[in-house]
Amino acid sequence: MKPAGMICRDGQVLWSEVQMAASFLDRLQGLLGKAELSDQQGLLLTACGSVHTVGMCFPIDVIFLDADLRILARHPDVSAWRMKSCRGARTTLEVAAGSVERHGVVPGQRLTWQIA
């Protein structure tokens, strides 16, 4: 995985400990094996328009983004053994369940990725 970075909106840091999964193997591994995500952690999956939670031990929020990191769709509280996808998505952000509500994340907003 690539070094951790931050996901921001309008200059405000929403998640400060986000790993980027850019390779096939990193995307395949995803969050499997993790016991949980803190409120500041996330996983940014590049070249990814669909995800699954097979084998996951905890729910997550899933945010689908276009090539400019504009939010196309959000799926809060996705539990284990589910699959989500979004037509046109180029990148997917997985964060702790409850994050999209807490940060007021809605379609149309643009996020930015900054290396920490």
C-alpha positions as YAML, in Angstrom:
chain: A
units: angstrom
residues:
- id: 1
  name: MET
  ca: [0.00, 0.00, 0.00]
- id: 2
  name: LYS
  ca: [1.04, 3.56, -0.61]
- id: 3
  name: PRO
  ca: [1.84, 5.97, 2.26]
- id: 4
  name: ALA
  ca: [-1.02, 7.32, 4.32]
- id: 5
  name: GLY
  ca: [-2.68, 10.53, 3.29]
- id: 6
  name: MET
  ca: [-5.62, 12.70, 4.20]
- id: 7
  name: ILE
  ca: [-9.03, 13.14, 2.63]
- id: 8
  name: CYS
  ca: [-10.25, 16.74, 2.77]
- id: 9
  name: ARG
  ca: [-13.30, 18.75, 1.69]
- id: 10
  name: ASP
  ca: [-13.04, 22.51, 1.26]
- id: 11
  name: GLY
  ca: [-9.72, 22.55, 3.14]
- id: 12
  name: GLN
  ca: [-11.09, 20.65, 6.14]
- id: 13
  name: VAL
  ca: [-9.56, 17.25, 6.97]
- id: 14
  name: LEU
  ca: [-12.28, 14.60, 7.17]
- id: 15
  name: TRP
  ca: [-10.04, 11.52, 7.52]
- id: 16
  name: SER
  ca: [-6.37, 11.90, 8.47]
- id: 17
  name: GLU
  ca: [-5.13, 8.29, 8.19]
- id: 18
  name: VAL
  ca: [-6.14, 7.01, 4.76]
- id: 19
  name: GLN
  ca: [-4.16, 4.33, 2.97]
- id: 20
  name: MET
  ca: [-4.23, 4.12, -0.83]
- id: 21
  name: ALA
  ca: [-4.68, 0.74, -2.48]
- id: 22
  name: ALA
  ca: [-3.51, 1.20, -6.06]
- id: 23
  name: SER
  ca: [-2.33, -2.29, -7.02]
- id: 24
  name: PHE
  ca: [-4.56, -5.27, -7.77]
- id: 25
  name: LEU
  ca: [-3.25, -7.16, -4.74]
- id: 26
  name: ASP
  ca: [-3.76, -4.20, -2.38]
- id: 27
  name: ARG
  ca: [-7.33, -3.76, -3.64]
- id: 28
  name: LEU
  ca: [-7.94, -7.50, -3.32]
- id: 29
  name: GLN
  ca: [-6.74, -7.48, 0.31]
- id: 30
  name: GLY
  ca: [-8.64, -4.29, 1.13]
- id: 31
  name: LEU
  ca: [-9.70, -4.18, 4.76]
- id: 32
  name: LEU
  ca: [-9.72, -7.96, 5.22]
- id: 33
  name: GLY
  ca: [-7.91, -8.95, 8.40]
- id: 34
  name: LYS
  ca: [-8.59, -5.64, 10.15]
- id: 35
  name: ALA
  ca: [-10.61, -5.76, 13.36]
- id: 36
  name: GLU
  ca: [-11.99, -2.23, 12.95]
- id: 37
  name: LEU
  ca: [-11.41, 1.26, 11.55]
- id: 38
  name: SER
  ca: [-10.98, 4.30, 13.76]
- id: 39
  name: ASP
  ca: [-12.91, 7.47, 12.93]
- id: 40
  name: GLN
  ca: [-9.77, 8.86, 11.22]
- id: 41
  name: GLN
  ca: [-8.86, 5.80, 9.16]
- id: 42
  name: GLY
  ca: [-9.92, 4.83, 5.66]
- id: 43
  name: LEU
  ca: [-8.91, 3.01, 2.50]
- id: 44
  name: LEU
  ca: [-8.88, 4.72, -0.91]
- id: 45
  name: LEU
  ca: [-9.17, 2.14, -3.69]
- id: 46
  name: THR
  ca: [-8.11, 3.42, -7.11]
- id: 47
  name: ALA
  ca: [-9.51, 2.01, -10.35]
- id: 48
  name: CYS
  ca: [-12.43, 0.67, -8.34]
- id: 49
  name: GLY
  ca: [-16.16, 1.00, -9.00]
- id: 50
  name: SER
  ca: [-17.43, -1.89, -6.89]
- id: 51
  name: VAL
  ca: [-16.60, -3.42, -3.52]
- id: 52
  name: HIS
  ca: [-17.68, -6.33, -1.36]
- id: 53
  name: THR
  ca: [-17.62, -6.94, 2.37]
- id: 54
  name: VAL
  ca: [-17.23, -10.71, 2.23]
- id: 55
  name: GLY
  ca: [-15.26, -11.80, 5.29]
- id: 56
  name: MET
  ca: [-15.42, -8.40, 6.99]
- id: 57
  name: CYS
  ca: [-15.94, -8.27, 10.77]
- id: 58
  name: PHE
  ca: [-17.39, -4.77, 11.00]
- id: 59
  name: PRO
  ca: [-19.65, -2.43, 8.97]
- id: 60
  name: ILE
  ca: [-18.20, 0.37, 6.84]
- id: 61
  name: ASP
  ca: [-19.38, 3.41, 4.92]
- id: 62
  name: VAL
  ca: [-18.62, 3.26, 1.19]
- id: 63
  name: ILE
  ca: [-18.18, 6.40, -0.91]
- id: 64
  name: PHE
  ca: [-17.91, 6.16, -4.70]
- id: 65
  name: LEU
  ca: [-16.00, 8.92, -6.50]
- id: 66
  name: ASP
  ca: [-15.45, 9.97, -10.11]
- id: 67
  name: ALA
  ca: [-12.05, 10.72, -11.67]
- id: 68
  name: ASP
  ca: [-12.04, 14.20, -10.04]
- id: 69
  name: LEU
  ca: [-12.91, 12.75, -6.58]
- id: 70
  name: ARG
  ca: [-16.44, 14.14, -6.82]
- id: 71
  name: ILE
  ca: [-18.87, 12.03, -4.80]
- id: 72
  name: LEU
  ca: [-21.21, 10.02, -7.00]
- id: 73
  name: ALA
  ca: [-22.85, 7.87, -4.32]
- id: 74
  name: ARG
  ca: [-22.54, 6.97, -0.67]
- id: 75
  name: HIS
  ca: [-23.64, 3.85, 1.15]
- id: 76
  name: PRO
  ca: [-23.65, 4.16, 4.93]
- id: 77
  name: ASP
  ca: [-23.36, 1.21, 7.32]
- id: 78
  name: VAL
  ca: [-22.62, -1.57, 4.81]
- id: 79
  name: SER
  ca: [-22.55, -4.80, 6.79]
- id: 80
  name: ALA
  ca: [-20.68, -8.04, 6.08]
- id: 81
  name: TRP
  ca: [-21.45, -10.15, 3.01]
- id: 82
  name: ARG
  ca: [-22.73, -7.26, 0.89]
- id: 83
  name: MET
  ca: [-21.72, -5.88, -2.50]
- id: 84
  name: LYS
  ca: [-21.97, -2.28, -3.67]
- id: 85
  name: SER
  ca: [-21.18, -0.68, -7.02]
- id: 86
  name: CYS
  ca: [-21.63, 2.61, -8.81]
- id: 87
  name: ARG
  ca: [-21.68, 3.26, -12.54]
- id: 88
  name: GLY
  ca: [-18.98, 5.76, -13.50]
- id: 89
  name: ALA
  ca: [-17.01, 5.42, -10.26]
- id: 90
  name: ARG
  ca: [-13.23, 5.47, -10.66]
- id: 91
  name: THR
  ca: [-12.24, 5.46, -6.99]
- id: 92
  name: THR
  ca: [-13.86, 4.13, -3.83]
- id: 93
  name: LEU
  ca: [-13.33, 5.31, -0.27]
- id: 94
  name: GLU
  ca: [-14.05, 2.94, 2.61]
- id: 95
  name: VAL
  ca: [-14.33, 4.53, 6.06]
- id: 96
  name: ALA
  ca: [-15.72, 3.71, 9.50]
- id: 97
  name: ALA
  ca: [-19.47, 3.27, 9.70]
- id: 98
  name: GLY
  ca: [-21.15, 6.52, 10.69]
- id: 99
  name: SER
  ca: [-18.54, 8.72, 9.00]
- id: 100
  name: VAL
  ca: [-20.65, 9.92, 6.07]
- id: 101
  name: GLU
  ca: [-23.39, 11.12, 8.41]
- id: 102
  name: ARG
  ca: [-20.96, 12.69, 10.88]
- id: 103
  name: HIS
  ca: [-19.16, 14.65, 8.12]
- id: 104
  name: GLY
  ca: [-22.28, 15.45, 6.07]
- id: 105
  name: VAL
  ca: [-20.91, 13.71, 2.98]
- id: 106
  name: VAL
  ca: [-23.36, 13.92, 0.06]
- id: 107
  name: PRO
  ca: [-23.21, 13.34, -3.70]
- id: 108
  name: GLY
  ca: [-21.83, 16.26, -5.67]
- id: 109
  name: GLN
  ca: [-19.21, 17.30, -3.12]
- id: 110
  name: ARG
  ca: [-15.57, 17.18, -4.20]
- id: 111
  name: LEU
  ca: [-12.93, 15.62, -1.99]
- id: 112
  name: THR
  ca: [-9.15, 15.99, -2.19]
- id: 113
  name: TRP
  ca: [-6.34, 13.55, -1.40]
- id: 114
  name: GLN
  ca: [-3.21, 14.89, 0.25]
- id: 115
  name: ILE
  ca: [-0.12, 12.91, 1.20]
- id: 116
  name: ALA
  ca: [0.42, 13.23, 4.95]
...
